[in-house]
């Protein structure tokens, strides 16, 4: 019997998600929740995003049981797929900056000429003030409030 709806993510994407999750679990305090596919309501907008990971303090207000408010998000992680790469690169980056997400980690396995990881930080006036991009295989630093190094050598 065929499955209805969106096709499931690939093994490669799930491997990356697993490696990111393990790095976050090892590097973050227990007081912060690492939520996979938690809805994120963009502050000042009706849009609801569904990132791969959202890091939110466990004591952040929970006005809704299905999603967090972007102003409470310390980190949002997106792992691109062929069908969502354009949205992750521009529309979501802009929404996360406008919504006050401290750090946006974009893992783009579809970028040409080489897959890459980009960290956006310090949202001011609806844009991120800093970004750093590294190819898969290198270590990238995720700045405060997260403050950890992410080894991408096992990303495919």
PDB file of C-alpha atoms in Angstrom:
ATOM      1  CA  UNK A   1       0.000   0.000   0.000  1.00  0.00           C
ATOM      2  CA  UNK A   2       1.542   3.394  -1.004  1.00  0.00           C
ATOM      3  CA  UNK A   3       2.017   6.095   1.607  1.00  0.00           C
ATOM      4  CA  UNK A   4       0.121   9.343   1.135  1.00  0.00           C
ATOM      5  CA  UNK A   5       1.589  12.805   1.464  1.00  0.00           C
ATOM      6  CA  UNK A   6       5.156  14.025   1.429  1.00  0.00           C
ATOM      7  CA  UNK A   7       7.901  11.523   0.685  1.00  0.00           C
ATOM      8  CA  UNK A   8      10.054  10.683   3.709  1.00  0.00           C
ATOM      9  CA  UNK A   9      13.490  12.281   4.039  1.00  0.00           C
ATOM     10  CA  UNK A  10      16.498  10.385   2.687  1.00  0.00           C
ATOM     11  CA  UNK A  11      18.969   8.385   4.743  1.00  0.00           C
ATOM     12  CA  UNK A  12      21.578  11.132   4.128  1.00  0.00           C
ATOM     13  CA  UNK A  13      19.285  13.814   5.552  1.00  0.00           C
ATOM     14  CA  UNK A  14      18.420  11.588   8.533  1.00  0.00           C
ATOM     15  CA  UNK A  15      22.116  10.851   9.138  1.00  0.00           C
ATOM     16  CA  UNK A  16      22.832  14.586   9.245  1.00  0.00           C
ATOM     17  CA  UNK A  17      19.884  15.169  11.597  1.00  0.00           C
ATOM     18  CA  UNK A  18      21.142  12.404  13.876  1.00  0.00           C
ATOM     19  CA  UNK A  19      24.676  13.850  13.984  1.00  0.00           C
ATOM     20  CA  UNK A  20      23.382  17.378  14.685  1.00  0.00           C
ATOM     21  CA  UNK A  21      21.076  16.087  17.401  1.00  0.00           C
ATOM     22  CA  UNK A  22      23.926  14.213  19.109  1.00  0.00           C
ATOM     23  CA  UNK A  23      26.159  17.309  18.993  1.00  0.00           C
ATOM     24  CA  UNK A  24      23.393  19.433  20.502  1.00  0.00           C
ATOM     25  CA  UNK A  25      22.610  16.900  23.229  1.00  0.00           C
ATOM     26  CA  UNK A  26      26.323  16.741  24.185  1.00  0.00           C
ATOM     27  CA  UNK A  27      26.815  20.508  24.083  1.00  0.00           C
ATOM     28  CA  UNK A  28      23.705  22.126  25.530  1.00  0.00           C
ATOM     29  CA  UNK A  29      22.405  22.430  29.078  1.00  0.00           C
ATOM     30  CA  UNK A  30      19.507  20.250  30.215  1.00  0.00           C
ATOM     31  CA  UNK A  31      17.438  23.414  30.754  1.00  0.00           C
ATOM     32  CA  UNK A  32      17.192  23.830  26.970  1.00  0.00           C
ATOM     33  CA  UNK A  33      14.908  21.634  24.913  1.00  0.00           C
ATOM     34  CA  UNK A  34      16.053  20.297  21.545  1.00  0.00           C
ATOM     35  CA  UNK A  35      12.832  19.816  19.635  1.00  0.00           C
ATOM     36  CA  UNK A  36      12.595  18.063  16.283  1.00  0.00           C
ATOM     37  CA  UNK A  37       9.867  19.334  13.962  1.00  0.00           C
ATOM     38  CA  UNK A  38       8.312  21.645  16.565  1.00  0.00           C
ATOM     39  CA  UNK A  39       6.264  24.337  14.860  1.00  0.00           C
ATOM     40  CA  UNK A  40       7.731  27.823  15.130  1.00  0.00           C
ATOM     41  CA  UNK A  41       5.390  30.819  14.980  1.00  0.00           C
ATOM     42  CA  UNK A  42       7.237  33.807  13.537  1.00  0.00           C
ATOM     43  CA  UNK A  43       6.675  36.813  15.820  1.00  0.00           C
ATOM     44  CA  UNK A  44       4.590  39.499  14.147  1.00  0.00           C
ATOM     45  CA  UNK A  45       3.585  37.138  11.345  1.00  0.00           C
ATOM     46  CA  UNK A  46       0.938  34.501  10.777  1.00  0.00           C
ATOM     47  CA  UNK A  47       3.521  32.133   9.312  1.00  0.00           C
ATOM     48  CA  UNK A  48       4.239  28.857  11.030  1.00  0.00           C
ATOM     49  CA  UNK A  49       7.531  27.177  10.092  1.00  0.00           C
ATOM     50  CA  UNK A  50       8.487  23.578  10.732  1.00  0.00           C
ATOM     51  CA  UNK A  51      12.296  23.447  11.057  1.00  0.00           C
ATOM     52  CA  UNK A  52      14.342  20.299  11.563  1.00  0.00           C
ATOM     53  CA  UNK A  53      15.325  21.439  15.086  1.00  0.00           C
ATOM     54  CA  UNK A  54      14.423  24.273  17.424  1.00  0.00           C
ATOM     55  CA  UNK A  55      16.311  24.911  20.658  1.00  0.00           C
ATOM     56  CA  UNK A  56      14.138  26.668  23.237  1.00  0.00           C
ATOM     57  CA  UNK A  57      14.582  27.088  26.993  1.00  0.00           C
ATOM     58  CA  UNK A  58      12.295  24.599  28.721  1.00  0.00           C
ATOM     59  CA  UNK A  59      10.900  27.398  30.894  1.00  0.00           C
ATOM     60  CA  UNK A  60       9.897  29.583  27.911  1.00  0.00           C
ATOM     61  CA  UNK A  61       6.185  30.451  27.906  1.00  0.00           C
ATOM     62  CA  UNK A  62       4.027  27.878  26.112  1.00  0.00           C
ATOM     63  CA  UNK A  63       0.926  29.703  24.942  1.00  0.00           C
ATOM     64  CA  UNK A  64       0.245  26.919  22.450  1.00  0.00           C
ATOM     65  CA  UNK A  65       0.796  23.153  22.704  1.00  0.00           C
ATOM     66  CA  UNK A  66       1.830  22.750  19.053  1.00  0.00           C
ATOM     67  CA  UNK A  67       4.412  25.458  18.481  1.00  0.00           C
ATOM     68  CA  UNK A  68       6.905  27.866  20.031  1.00  0.00           C
ATOM     69  CA  UNK A  69       7.226  31.591  19.422  1.00  0.00           C
ATOM     70  CA  UNK A  70      10.304  32.597  17.417  1.00  0.00           C
ATOM     71  CA  UNK A  71      11.430  35.136  20.023  1.00  0.00           C
ATOM     72  CA  UNK A  72      12.064  32.217  22.395  1.00  0.00           C
ATOM     73  CA  UNK A  73      14.164  30.214  19.927  1.00  0.00           C
ATOM     74  CA  UNK A  74      17.885  30.186  20.668  1.00  0.00           C
ATOM     75  CA  UNK A  75      18.660  28.121  17.556  1.00  0.00           C
ATOM     76  CA  UNK A  76      16.798  26.953  14.483  1.00  0.00           C
ATOM     77  CA  UNK A  77      18.304  24.250  12.256  1.00  0.00           C
ATOM     78  CA  UNK A  78      17.157  23.601   8.699  1.00  0.00           C
ATOM     79  CA  UNK A  79      18.451  20.718   6.597  1.00  0.00           C
ATOM     80  CA  UNK A  80      17.628  21.354   2.972  1.00  0.00           C
ATOM     81  CA  UNK A  81      15.963  18.958   0.635  1.00  0.00           C
ATOM     82  CA  UNK A  82      15.739  19.353  -3.113  1.00  0.00           C
ATOM     83  CA  UNK A  83      12.206  20.713  -2.828  1.00  0.00           C
ATOM     84  CA  UNK A  84      12.765  23.224   0.009  1.00  0.00           C
ATOM     85  CA  UNK A  85      16.249  24.608  -0.677  1.00  0.00           C
ATOM     86  CA  UNK A  86      14.995  27.938  -2.073  1.00  0.00           C
ATOM     87  CA  UNK A  87      12.742  28.619   0.921  1.00  0.00           C
ATOM     88  CA  UNK A  88      15.480  27.724   3.421  1.00  0.00           C
ATOM     89  CA  UNK A  89      18.041  29.983   1.726  1.00  0.00           C
ATOM     90  CA  UNK A  90      15.969  33.143   1.565  1.00  0.00           C
ATOM     91  CA  UNK A  91      12.402  33.191   2.879  1.00  0.00           C
ATOM     92  CA  UNK A  92      13.034  31.246   6.090  1.00  0.00           C
ATOM     93  CA  UNK A  93      16.316  33.019   6.796  1.00  0.00           C
ATOM     94  CA  UNK A  94      14.524  36.365   6.531  1.00  0.00           C
ATOM     95  CA  UNK A  95      11.590  35.158   8.653  1.00  0.00           C
ATOM     96  CA  UNK A  96      13.883  33.809  11.384  1.00  0.00           C
ATOM     97  CA  UNK A  97      15.862  37.066  11.503  1.00  0.00           C
ATOM     98  CA  UNK A  98      12.668  39.142  11.548  1.00  0.00           C
ATOM     99  CA  UNK A  99      11.259  36.841  14.244  1.00  0.00           C
ATOM    100  CA  UNK A 100      14.290  37.296  16.515  1.00  0.00           C
ATOM    101  CA  UNK A 101      15.780  33.779  16.328  1.00  0.00           C
ATOM    102  CA  UNK A 102      19.278  34.139  17.814  1.00  0.00           C
ATOM    103  CA  UNK A 103      21.068  31.666  15.527  1.00  0.00           C
ATOM    104  CA  UNK A 104      20.012  30.004  12.286  1.00  0.00           C
ATOM    105  CA  UNK A 105      22.005  26.960  11.154  1.00  0.00           C
ATOM    106  CA  UNK A 106      21.419  26.041   7.518  1.00  0.00           C
ATOM    107  CA  UNK A 107      22.749  22.696   6.304  1.00  0.00           C
ATOM    108  CA  UNK A 108      22.635  22.704   2.509  1.00  0.00           C
ATOM    109  CA  UNK A 109      23.611  19.428   0.910  1.00  0.00           C
ATOM    110  CA  UNK A 110      22.328  20.614  -2.488  1.00  0.00           C
ATOM    111  CA  UNK A 111      24.560  23.655  -2.932  1.00  0.00           C
ATOM    112  CA  UNK A 112      26.811  23.661  -5.996  1.00  0.00           C
ATOM    113  CA  UNK A 113      29.746  23.334  -6.364  1.00  0.00           C
ATOM    114  CA  UNK A 114      29.940  21.810  -2.846  1.00  0.00           C
ATOM    115  CA  UNK A 115      27.556  21.052   0.012  1.00  0.00           C
ATOM    116  CA  UNK A 116      27.884  23.585   2.802  1.00  0.00           C
ATOM    117  CA  UNK A 117      26.827  24.680   6.263  1.00  0.00           C
ATOM    118  CA  UNK A 118      26.034  28.314   7.062  1.00  0.00           C
ATOM    119  CA  UNK A 119      25.535  29.865  10.486  1.00  0.00           C
ATOM    120  CA  UNK A 120      23.605  33.145  10.662  1.00  0.00           C
ATOM    121  CA  UNK A 121      23.683  35.109  13.915  1.00  0.00           C
ATOM    122  CA  UNK A 122      22.900  38.417  15.591  1.00  0.00           C
ATOM    123  CA  UNK A 123      19.517  39.376  14.154  1.00  0.00           C
ATOM    124  CA  UNK A 124      19.100  43.153  13.926  1.00  0.00           C
ATOM    125  CA  UNK A 125      16.469  45.075  11.964  1.00  0.00           C
ATOM    126  CA  UNK A 126      15.083  41.943  10.270  1.00  0.00           C
ATOM    127  CA  UNK A 127      18.432  40.662   9.028  1.00  0.00           C
ATOM    128  CA  UNK A 128      21.329  38.661  10.402  1.00  0.00           C
ATOM    129  CA  UNK A 129      24.457  40.753  10.930  1.00  0.00           C
ATOM    130  CA  UNK A 130      26.921  37.868  10.682  1.00  0.00           C
ATOM    131  CA  UNK A 131      27.223  34.676   8.712  1.00  0.00           C
ATOM    132  CA  UNK A 132      29.919  32.041   8.296  1.00  0.00           C
ATOM    133  CA  UNK A 133      29.888  29.327   5.637  1.00  0.00           C
ATOM    134  CA  UNK A 134      31.990  26.162   5.560  1.00  0.00           C
ATOM    135  CA  UNK A 135      31.972  23.181   3.199  1.00  0.00           C
ATOM    136  CA  UNK A 136      30.898  19.783   4.460  1.00  0.00           C
ATOM    137  CA  UNK A 137      33.940  18.171   6.062  1.00  0.00           C
ATOM    138  CA  UNK A 138      35.027  21.194   8.105  1.00  0.00           C
ATOM    139  CA  UNK A 139      34.139  22.209  11.640  1.00  0.00           C
ATOM    140  CA  UNK A 140      31.919  25.258  12.027  1.00  0.00           C
ATOM    141  CA  UNK A 141      31.414  27.248  15.226  1.00  0.00           C
ATOM    142  CA  UNK A 142      27.834  27.933  16.290  1.00  0.00           C
ATOM    143  CA  UNK A 143      28.042  31.161  18.321  1.00  0.00           C
ATOM    144  CA  UNK A 144      26.418  32.124  21.613  1.00  0.00           C
ATOM    145  CA  UNK A 145      23.999  31.461  23.046  1.00  0.00           C
ATOM    146  CA  UNK A 146      24.678  27.960  21.654  1.00  0.00           C
ATOM    147  CA  UNK A 147      28.490  28.185  21.639  1.00  0.00           C
ATOM    148  CA  UNK A 148      29.558  24.836  20.236  1.00  0.00           C
ATOM    149  CA  UNK A 149      31.663  23.517  17.393  1.00  0.00           C
ATOM    150  CA  UNK A 150      29.882  21.301  14.885  1.00  0.00           C
ATOM    151  CA  UNK A 151      32.021  18.718  13.112  1.00  0.00           C
ATOM    152  CA  UNK A 152      30.595  18.199   9.603  1.00  0.00           C
ATOM    153  CA  UNK A 153      33.143  15.585   8.521  1.00  0.00           C
ATOM    154  CA  UNK A 154      30.495  12.835   8.575  1.00  0.00           C
ATOM    155  CA  UNK A 155      27.881  14.795   6.611  1.00  0.00           C
ATOM    156  CA  UNK A 156      27.342  13.287   3.154  1.00  0.00           C
TER     157      UNK A 156
END
